[in-house]
Amino acid sequence: MHTPLLSENSSSYDLVIIGGGCAGLALAMAICKRVTKPSHAPKTLIIEPRAQYIDDRSWCFWERENKVNKNLVAKSWPTWEFGTKLEQHKHSSKSGWQYNYVPSIRFYDQAEQLISKHEQITLLKNTRVTGVTPNPSNVEVTLDSGSISAEQVVDTRVPDSFDMNKATLKQIFYGIEIELTTKNAIEDIARVMEDMRADSDGFLFNYILPIDEKSILVEVTRFSGAPLAPETLREAALELANHISDQSKYKITREESGVIPMGVAPQVEAADPRWLRTGIGVGAARPSTGYAFQRIQGWADMCAKTILASGQCQSFPSDSAKLAWMDNIFLCTIRDDPTLAPELFLSLARNVKPDRLLRFLTDCPNRTDVLAVIVSLPKWPLVRTVLVDLFRGLSTRKRGGKWRKAL
Ligand SMILES: Cc1cc2nc3c(=O)[nH]c(=O)nc-3n(C[C@H](O)[C@H](O)[C@H](O)COP(=O)(O)OP(=O)(O)OC[C@H]3O[C@@H](n4cnc5c(N)ncnc54)[C@H](O)[C@@H]3O)c2cc1C
C-alpha cells in the first residue's frame, strides 16, 4: 500500500497531474476508484487552467455491454453505419458491443464529484503550469501563482516539441449539435462514416448521431495531410445540419471542433522518469481512427494500479508492432491517394464481420480478425502485398519469439 506524505505542507505532493482534461481526470478518477480508503490515496494535485468546465466535446467509442463507463454514457446505439452515397452498410454486434456517447460535461462533473470525496486529491482550477524542473530530490512545478514540488508528475499537456505537421494524417472535424422544434425523423442509428468522399483537400465524411428525440449531433470530418483549421468545415457542417433537419426549424445548442493527430512519431524516452508525458500529444489516439477516449481510460486504470501498488506511474502503452504497421499502411495509403479511402473503409464494412471489425478498431484483434481485415482489402497490389507480407513476417518472427509481445 502506498503511504501518503505525512507532511501537511500543501506545496508538496506525491503526484502532480498537469491538466484536468480527459487523461488527467481519468487518472484521478481511477485512483479514487481503486483506493480502498480515501485516506490511502497518494497526495495528488491536478492543475487545470479552466475556471469552469463546459460541455466542450462529445466522446464516443465502441464498448461491450457498457461495463466500464455505464454511469457516463448518455446514449448507446446498437447499430451503426458506414457508407458512401451509393452504398451503405449497417453493422450490429452479436456479442453486446454498442456505440456509446459520453457528453464531456458528464465526465467532468463526475470527476469533480468523486475527487471532492477524497481529501488526499485536489483539483486546482484556474491555474496554469508554466514550468517543470526535475531536481535531484523532487520535481519542481511552477504555476502562474507560485511553485510546488512533486515526487512524480504526469503531464497531459501537448509537449512543446509536438509538431502536428509530423502526424501522417490530421483528423480535422467540426460538429454542430442542433435541437429541432419537432421530433426528428431520422433513423436512430449512429452514422459513424456517412457519405464518404474525397476532394482536393483529402478524404472526408459526415458523422450523424441522433442524441434524443429532438437533438442531433452532426459533424463533418476530414483526414488530410495538411493541418487545416477546423473552421474550414463549419460551412459544410451547417449545410449538413440543414439537410438533416429536413428544412424544419432548429437552434444550434453547441459546437465542437478539433484536430487529432493520426500517426505521431514514437515517443522519445522521458527526460526524467519522474516526469511522465501522456495524452493526445504522445499517441493516445489510435492512429488509423483517431479514437482516444477508451485508450485513455485503459491507460488511466493501469497507471492508477501501479501508482497504488508501487508508487510508480505507468507511461502510455505503445501499440503492438502489428497494429502500428497496419495503421501506418492505412494512413500512408490515404495520405498518398485520398480517393482510395472511401473504398478502403467500405470494403472493411462490406467484408469484415461487425464483431471482428470492432475488435480490430478497438485495439483487441485476434489473429483471425487481422487476417479477415487483410483479406477484405481492395486488391490494390501495393496495399495488399504490403499487408500480407507484413503479417507473414510477423508470424515468422513470432515463431522465433521476437514478436511474441506484438502478437
Ligand atoms: C471536440 C473533440 C471531440 C473528440 N471526440 C472524441 C470521440 O468521440 N472519441 C474519442 O475516442 N476521442 C475523441 N476526441 C479525442 C480525445 O479523446 C480528446 O482530445 C481527449 O480530450 C484527449 O485527452 P487529453 O487529456 O490528452 O487532452 P485534453 O482533454 O485536452 O486535456 C489536456 C488538459 O491540459 C490542460 N492544460 C493545457 N495547458 C495547460 C497548462 N499550461 N497547465 C495546466 N494544464 C494545462 C487543458 O486545459 C486540458 O484540460 C475528441 C477530441 C476533441 C477535441
XYZ file of C-alpha atoms and ligand atoms in Angstrom:
460
model
C 0.000 0.000 0.000
C 1.283 3.426 -0.890
C 1.924 5.645 2.133
C 0.798 9.223 1.620
C 3.133 12.032 2.614
C 2.674 12.809 6.291
C 3.538 16.456 5.852
C 0.640 18.881 5.953
C 2.628 21.196 3.704
C 0.283 21.979 0.839
C 3.158 22.731 -1.515
C 4.494 19.183 -1.773
C 2.672 16.277 -3.359
C 3.214 12.630 -4.112
C 1.702 13.162 -7.527
C 1.017 16.256 -9.597
C -1.198 15.834 -12.656
C -0.816 18.661 -15.150
C -4.109 19.149 -16.981
C -7.581 18.252 -15.755
C -8.859 17.115 -19.136
C -9.642 13.613 -20.292
C -6.370 11.911 -19.302
C -5.735 13.895 -16.115
C -9.234 13.419 -14.713
C -9.370 9.795 -15.859
C -6.227 9.086 -13.841
C -7.572 10.916 -10.788
C -10.879 9.024 -11.032
C -9.106 5.704 -11.447
C -7.071 6.360 -8.287
C -10.273 7.284 -6.413
C -11.998 4.112 -7.582
C -9.099 1.787 -6.862
C -8.057 3.075 -3.467
C -9.538 1.121 -0.567
C -9.948 4.170 1.695
C -9.830 7.838 0.606
C -7.039 8.477 3.135
C -4.867 5.850 1.421
C -4.689 7.762 -1.843
C -1.394 9.449 -2.711
C -1.441 13.166 -2.053
C -2.368 14.395 -5.503
C -2.872 17.778 -7.116
C -4.499 18.191 -10.530
C -3.814 21.562 -12.123
C -6.225 22.877 -14.737
C -6.334 26.338 -16.357
C -10.090 26.313 -16.903
C -12.087 28.095 -14.208
C -15.200 26.137 -15.116
C -15.899 23.112 -17.253
C -18.334 23.338 -20.132
C -19.685 20.659 -22.449
C -16.875 21.174 -24.956
C -16.818 17.765 -26.639
C -18.688 14.535 -27.152
C -16.740 11.361 -26.514
C -17.903 8.361 -28.498
C -16.484 4.867 -28.640
C -17.443 1.236 -29.031
C -17.739 -0.757 -25.858
C -19.063 -4.114 -24.877
C -22.132 -4.049 -22.625
C -21.303 -0.630 -21.170
C -19.327 -2.301 -18.422
C -16.725 0.300 -17.656
C -18.464 3.540 -18.381
C -22.118 2.868 -17.739
C -22.617 5.907 -15.492
C -21.049 8.202 -18.026
C -22.871 7.046 -21.112
C -25.808 9.256 -22.102
C -26.819 7.178 -25.098
C -25.854 3.887 -26.763
C -26.622 2.740 -30.275
C -26.734 -0.991 -31.048
C -26.479 -0.230 -34.781
C -24.021 1.936 -36.679
C -23.496 2.611 -40.348
C -20.637 3.178 -42.802
C -21.397 4.357 -46.289
C -20.925 6.367 -49.416
C -23.773 7.993 -51.314
C -24.179 4.773 -53.300
C -23.553 2.025 -50.773
C -24.309 1.762 -47.054
C -23.577 -0.974 -44.513
C -25.356 -1.248 -41.188
C -23.484 -3.147 -38.500
C -24.704 -4.596 -35.188
C -22.777 -6.774 -32.802
C -23.650 -10.328 -31.858
C -21.798 -10.050 -28.577
C -23.072 -6.869 -26.969
C -20.918 -4.117 -28.470
C -22.597 -0.730 -28.641
C -21.552 2.684 -29.859
C -21.601 4.946 -26.798
C -21.865 8.665 -26.323
C -20.410 10.434 -23.275
C -21.084 14.179 -23.062
C -17.845 15.643 -21.729
C -19.687 17.687 -19.098
C -20.969 14.478 -17.544
C -17.392 13.178 -17.356
C -16.078 16.431 -15.861
C -18.947 16.604 -13.328
C -18.499 13.014 -12.200
C -14.754 13.510 -11.884
C -15.220 16.637 -9.768
C -17.739 14.886 -7.519
C -15.533 11.861 -6.984
C -12.409 13.931 -6.354
C -14.248 16.079 -3.800
C -14.869 12.937 -1.710
C -11.140 12.187 -1.486
C -9.338 14.516 0.888
C -5.943 13.477 -0.483
C -6.826 14.548 -4.028
C -7.327 18.177 -5.035
C -8.401 19.712 -8.317
C -6.944 23.198 -8.634
C -8.737 25.086 -11.398
C -7.977 28.469 -12.876
C -4.256 27.728 -12.619
C -1.702 27.157 -15.329
C 1.617 25.339 -15.171
C 4.430 27.386 -16.650
C 7.427 25.145 -15.989
C 8.604 21.738 -14.798
C 12.109 21.291 -13.394
C 13.362 17.909 -12.201
C 15.741 18.340 -9.254
C 17.741 15.619 -7.504
C 15.261 15.383 -4.629
C 11.948 16.232 -6.315
C 10.290 17.736 -9.380
C 9.502 21.423 -9.138
C 6.320 22.533 -10.860
C 5.989 26.251 -11.499
C 2.478 27.659 -11.616
C 1.277 31.083 -12.617
C 0.693 31.563 -8.883
C 3.838 30.129 -7.258
C 5.508 26.745 -7.268
C 5.050 23.297 -5.740
C 7.126 20.153 -5.505
C 6.195 16.642 -6.513
C 7.564 13.145 -6.228
C 6.112 12.417 -9.648
C 4.458 14.414 -12.394
C 2.003 13.179 -15.007
C 1.874 15.815 -17.714
C -1.101 15.700 -20.090
C -0.270 18.887 -21.977
C 0.676 18.567 -25.605
C 4.503 18.813 -25.441
C 6.080 21.992 -26.850
C 8.123 19.777 -29.151
C 4.971 18.262 -30.675
C 4.700 19.083 -34.366
C 1.277 18.449 -35.894
C 2.897 18.564 -39.338
C 4.713 15.345 -38.496
C 1.498 13.370 -37.964
C 0.920 11.214 -41.033
C -2.651 12.498 -41.277
C -4.673 15.035 -39.369
C -8.258 14.320 -38.414
C -9.978 17.681 -38.689
C -13.605 17.973 -37.671
C -16.361 20.456 -36.984
C -19.520 19.441 -35.170
C -22.810 21.193 -34.523
C -25.448 19.973 -32.106
C -28.916 21.069 -33.100
C -32.250 20.931 -31.351
C -35.253 20.628 -33.604
C -38.589 22.167 -32.752
C -40.261 18.904 -33.712
C -39.377 15.248 -33.224
C -36.552 14.202 -35.526
C -37.465 11.917 -38.374
C -34.126 10.183 -38.829
C -33.397 6.569 -38.037
C -31.993 6.005 -34.543
C -28.616 4.627 -35.569
C -25.097 6.059 -35.293
C -23.938 7.046 -38.738
C -20.228 6.976 -37.980
C -18.921 7.372 -41.538
C -21.604 8.633 -43.860
C -21.211 9.933 -47.400
C -17.501 9.075 -47.536
C -15.918 11.050 -50.345
C -12.699 12.759 -51.402
C -11.887 16.232 -52.666
C -8.723 18.172 -53.370
C -8.030 18.606 -49.616
C -8.355 14.948 -48.706
C -10.851 12.334 -47.585
C -13.999 13.400 -45.762
C -17.223 12.034 -44.349
C -20.249 13.003 -42.288
C -20.949 11.839 -38.760
C -24.534 11.913 -37.511
C -25.758 10.983 -34.046
C -29.435 11.315 -33.120
C -28.892 12.035 -29.427
C -32.505 12.174 -28.373
C -35.909 12.813 -29.916
C -35.029 16.365 -30.870
C -31.242 16.722 -30.623
C -28.838 15.635 -33.318
C -25.060 15.975 -33.448
C -23.806 16.447 -37.000
C -20.129 16.584 -37.801
C -18.010 16.837 -40.913
C -14.640 15.128 -40.605
C -11.661 15.268 -42.896
C -8.466 13.185 -42.945
C -5.839 15.378 -44.523
C -2.078 15.587 -44.831
C -2.316 19.330 -44.180
C -3.205 20.719 -40.738
C -6.232 22.675 -41.955
C -8.252 24.736 -39.492
C -11.467 23.017 -38.308
C -13.385 26.200 -39.169
C -12.855 25.320 -42.839
C -15.520 22.643 -42.237
C -18.099 24.789 -40.416
C -19.979 25.734 -43.557
C -20.232 22.082 -44.583
C -21.421 21.167 -41.073
C -24.125 23.848 -41.270
C -25.238 22.530 -44.643
C -25.404 19.052 -43.171
C -27.475 20.354 -40.248
C -29.893 21.990 -42.695
C -30.114 18.828 -44.720
C -30.627 16.518 -41.750
C -33.263 18.765 -40.184
C -35.157 18.400 -43.437
C -35.760 22.151 -43.507
C -37.650 22.077 -40.188
C -36.695 24.715 -37.645
C -33.823 24.145 -35.257
C -31.488 26.000 -32.953
C -27.775 25.360 -32.528
C -27.138 24.300 -28.935
C -23.416 23.571 -29.077
C -20.455 23.491 -31.445
C -17.251 21.488 -31.134
C -14.180 21.096 -33.270
C -10.638 19.843 -33.235
C -7.626 18.419 -34.999
C -6.470 14.986 -33.853
C -3.040 13.733 -34.942
C -3.230 10.364 -36.695
C 0.099 8.574 -36.586
C 2.542 10.505 -34.443
C 6.254 9.756 -34.201
C 7.103 7.233 -31.462
C 7.572 8.726 -28.035
C 11.051 9.722 -27.085
C 12.259 8.431 -23.743
C 11.195 10.668 -20.872
C 13.938 13.112 -19.887
C 13.341 12.154 -16.257
C 11.418 9.058 -15.143
C 9.585 11.153 -12.538
C 8.062 13.378 -15.263
C 5.778 11.354 -17.463
C 4.021 12.619 -20.573
C 0.654 11.255 -21.628
C -2.442 12.187 -23.629
C -3.230 13.124 -27.178
C 0.198 14.668 -27.851
C 2.055 11.410 -27.231
C -0.010 8.916 -29.181
C -3.176 8.443 -27.114
C -5.279 8.398 -30.287
C -5.387 5.215 -32.331
C -3.522 6.228 -35.487
C -5.982 4.842 -38.028
C -9.179 6.063 -36.340
C -8.315 8.984 -34.069
C -10.329 7.387 -31.245
C -8.630 8.082 -27.914
C -11.189 8.107 -25.096
C -11.228 4.384 -24.326
C -7.480 4.066 -24.734
C -7.022 6.876 -22.221
C -9.400 5.186 -19.741
C -7.453 1.927 -20.115
C -4.119 3.654 -19.537
C -5.517 5.580 -16.540
C -6.714 2.426 -14.838
C -3.389 0.671 -15.417
C -1.447 3.716 -14.210
C -3.588 4.057 -11.061
C -2.975 0.397 -10.306
C 0.808 0.733 -10.484
C 0.791 4.011 -8.546
C -1.102 2.355 -5.703
C 0.962 -0.816 -5.834
C 4.450 0.629 -6.203
C 4.187 4.412 -6.248
C 5.326 4.399 -9.888
C 3.423 5.899 -12.813
C 2.943 3.918 -15.975
C 3.535 5.511 -19.361
C 1.048 5.261 -22.226
C 1.461 1.814 -23.798
C 2.755 1.658 -27.358
C 0.594 -0.012 -29.957
C 1.628 -3.528 -30.859
C 4.015 -3.693 -33.801
C 1.309 -5.446 -35.824
C -1.335 -2.751 -35.346
C 1.150 0.087 -35.690
C 2.351 -1.184 -39.061
C -1.133 -1.844 -40.367
C -2.323 1.570 -39.245
C 0.688 3.168 -40.869
C -0.116 1.477 -44.166
C -3.744 2.668 -43.978
C -2.677 6.195 -43.192
C 0.015 6.394 -45.863
C -2.351 4.947 -48.457
C -4.998 7.560 -47.642
C -2.479 10.377 -47.451
C -0.956 9.461 -50.805
C -4.299 8.991 -52.560
C -7.373 10.153 -50.599
C -9.668 8.980 -53.409
C -8.924 5.384 -52.339
C -10.180 5.962 -48.795
C -13.953 5.528 -49.337
C -13.444 2.133 -50.960
C -10.916 1.142 -48.300
C -13.348 1.747 -45.434
C -16.303 0.482 -47.426
C -14.589 -2.819 -48.117
C -13.915 -3.277 -44.412
C -17.596 -2.609 -43.674
C -18.728 -4.812 -46.560
C -16.473 -7.805 -45.968
C -15.491 -7.989 -42.309
C -18.000 -9.245 -39.745
C -19.024 -6.482 -37.325
C -17.522 -8.072 -34.208
C -14.228 -8.729 -35.970
C -14.057 -5.197 -37.282
C -14.834 -3.807 -33.831
C -12.097 -5.828 -32.199
C -9.724 -4.505 -34.839
C -10.862 -0.909 -34.383
C -10.729 -1.107 -30.601
C -7.193 -2.486 -30.307
C -8.008 -6.074 -29.356
C -7.957 -8.118 -32.587
C -7.010 -11.768 -32.602
C -5.046 -13.326 -35.444
C -8.191 -14.259 -37.409
C -9.545 -10.721 -37.109
C -6.324 -9.347 -38.558
C -6.440 -11.862 -41.396
C -10.081 -11.013 -42.113
C -9.170 -7.330 -42.320
C -6.269 -8.033 -44.671
C -8.335 -10.297 -46.924
C -11.158 -7.754 -47.076
C -8.998 -5.023 -48.519
C -9.412 -3.931 -52.107
C -6.963 -5.605 -54.398
C -4.606 -2.753 -54.914
C -1.354 -4.580 -55.348
C 0.573 -2.302 -53.064
C -1.679 -2.289 -50.014
C -2.491 -5.939 -50.196
C 1.058 -7.100 -50.744
C 2.452 -4.947 -48.003
C -0.143 -6.146 -45.503
C 0.185 -9.821 -46.360
C 3.969 -9.605 -46.288
C 3.818 -7.812 -43.005
C 1.602 -10.435 -41.436
C 3.783 -13.249 -42.757
C 6.872 -11.501 -41.475
C 5.400 -11.062 -38.027
C 4.206 -14.679 -37.876
C 7.620 -15.973 -38.889
C 9.347 -13.813 -36.359
C 6.869 -14.833 -33.684
C 7.962 -18.427 -34.003
C 11.432 -17.194 -33.167
C 9.973 -15.479 -30.127
C 10.990 -11.962 -31.062
C 7.496 -10.698 -31.804
C 5.645 -12.571 -29.095
C 4.610 -9.354 -27.393
C 3.463 -7.763 -30.625
C 1.180 -10.645 -31.453
C -14.017 18.145 -29.863
C -13.349 16.805 -29.673
C -14.105 15.647 -29.773
C -13.496 14.400 -29.591
N -14.266 13.279 -29.693
C -13.712 12.077 -29.473
C -14.514 10.906 -29.521
O -15.704 10.959 -29.842
N -13.938 9.712 -29.239
C -12.618 9.608 -28.911
O -12.159 8.498 -28.632
N -11.827 10.703 -28.894
C -12.333 11.925 -29.163
N -11.535 13.044 -29.122
C -10.076 12.857 -28.942
C -9.633 12.737 -27.466
O -10.409 11.792 -26.782
C -9.708 14.063 -26.757
O -8.925 15.004 -27.411
C -9.266 13.988 -25.295
O -9.750 15.121 -24.643
C -7.755 13.899 -25.151
O -7.429 13.887 -23.791
P -6.150 14.637 -23.218
O -6.196 14.523 -21.757
O -4.941 14.190 -23.948
O -6.351 16.168 -23.650
P -7.359 17.194 -23.012
O -8.639 16.546 -22.671
O -7.395 18.346 -23.954
O -6.651 17.623 -21.645
C -5.475 18.387 -21.597
C -5.666 19.356 -20.445
O -4.459 20.079 -20.231
C -4.838 21.375 -19.823
N -3.704 22.280 -19.997
C -3.248 22.836 -21.144
N -2.205 23.654 -20.868
C -2.004 23.593 -19.530
C -1.080 24.215 -18.645
N -0.139 25.055 -19.083
N -1.160 23.929 -17.329
C -2.081 23.047 -16.862
N -2.973 22.435 -17.667
C -2.933 22.708 -18.973
C -6.026 21.702 -20.728
O -6.800 22.771 -20.228
C -6.764 20.385 -20.725
O -7.741 20.319 -19.727
C -12.096 14.307 -29.319
C -11.352 15.486 -29.256
C -11.959 16.716 -29.429
C -11.106 17.967 -29.368
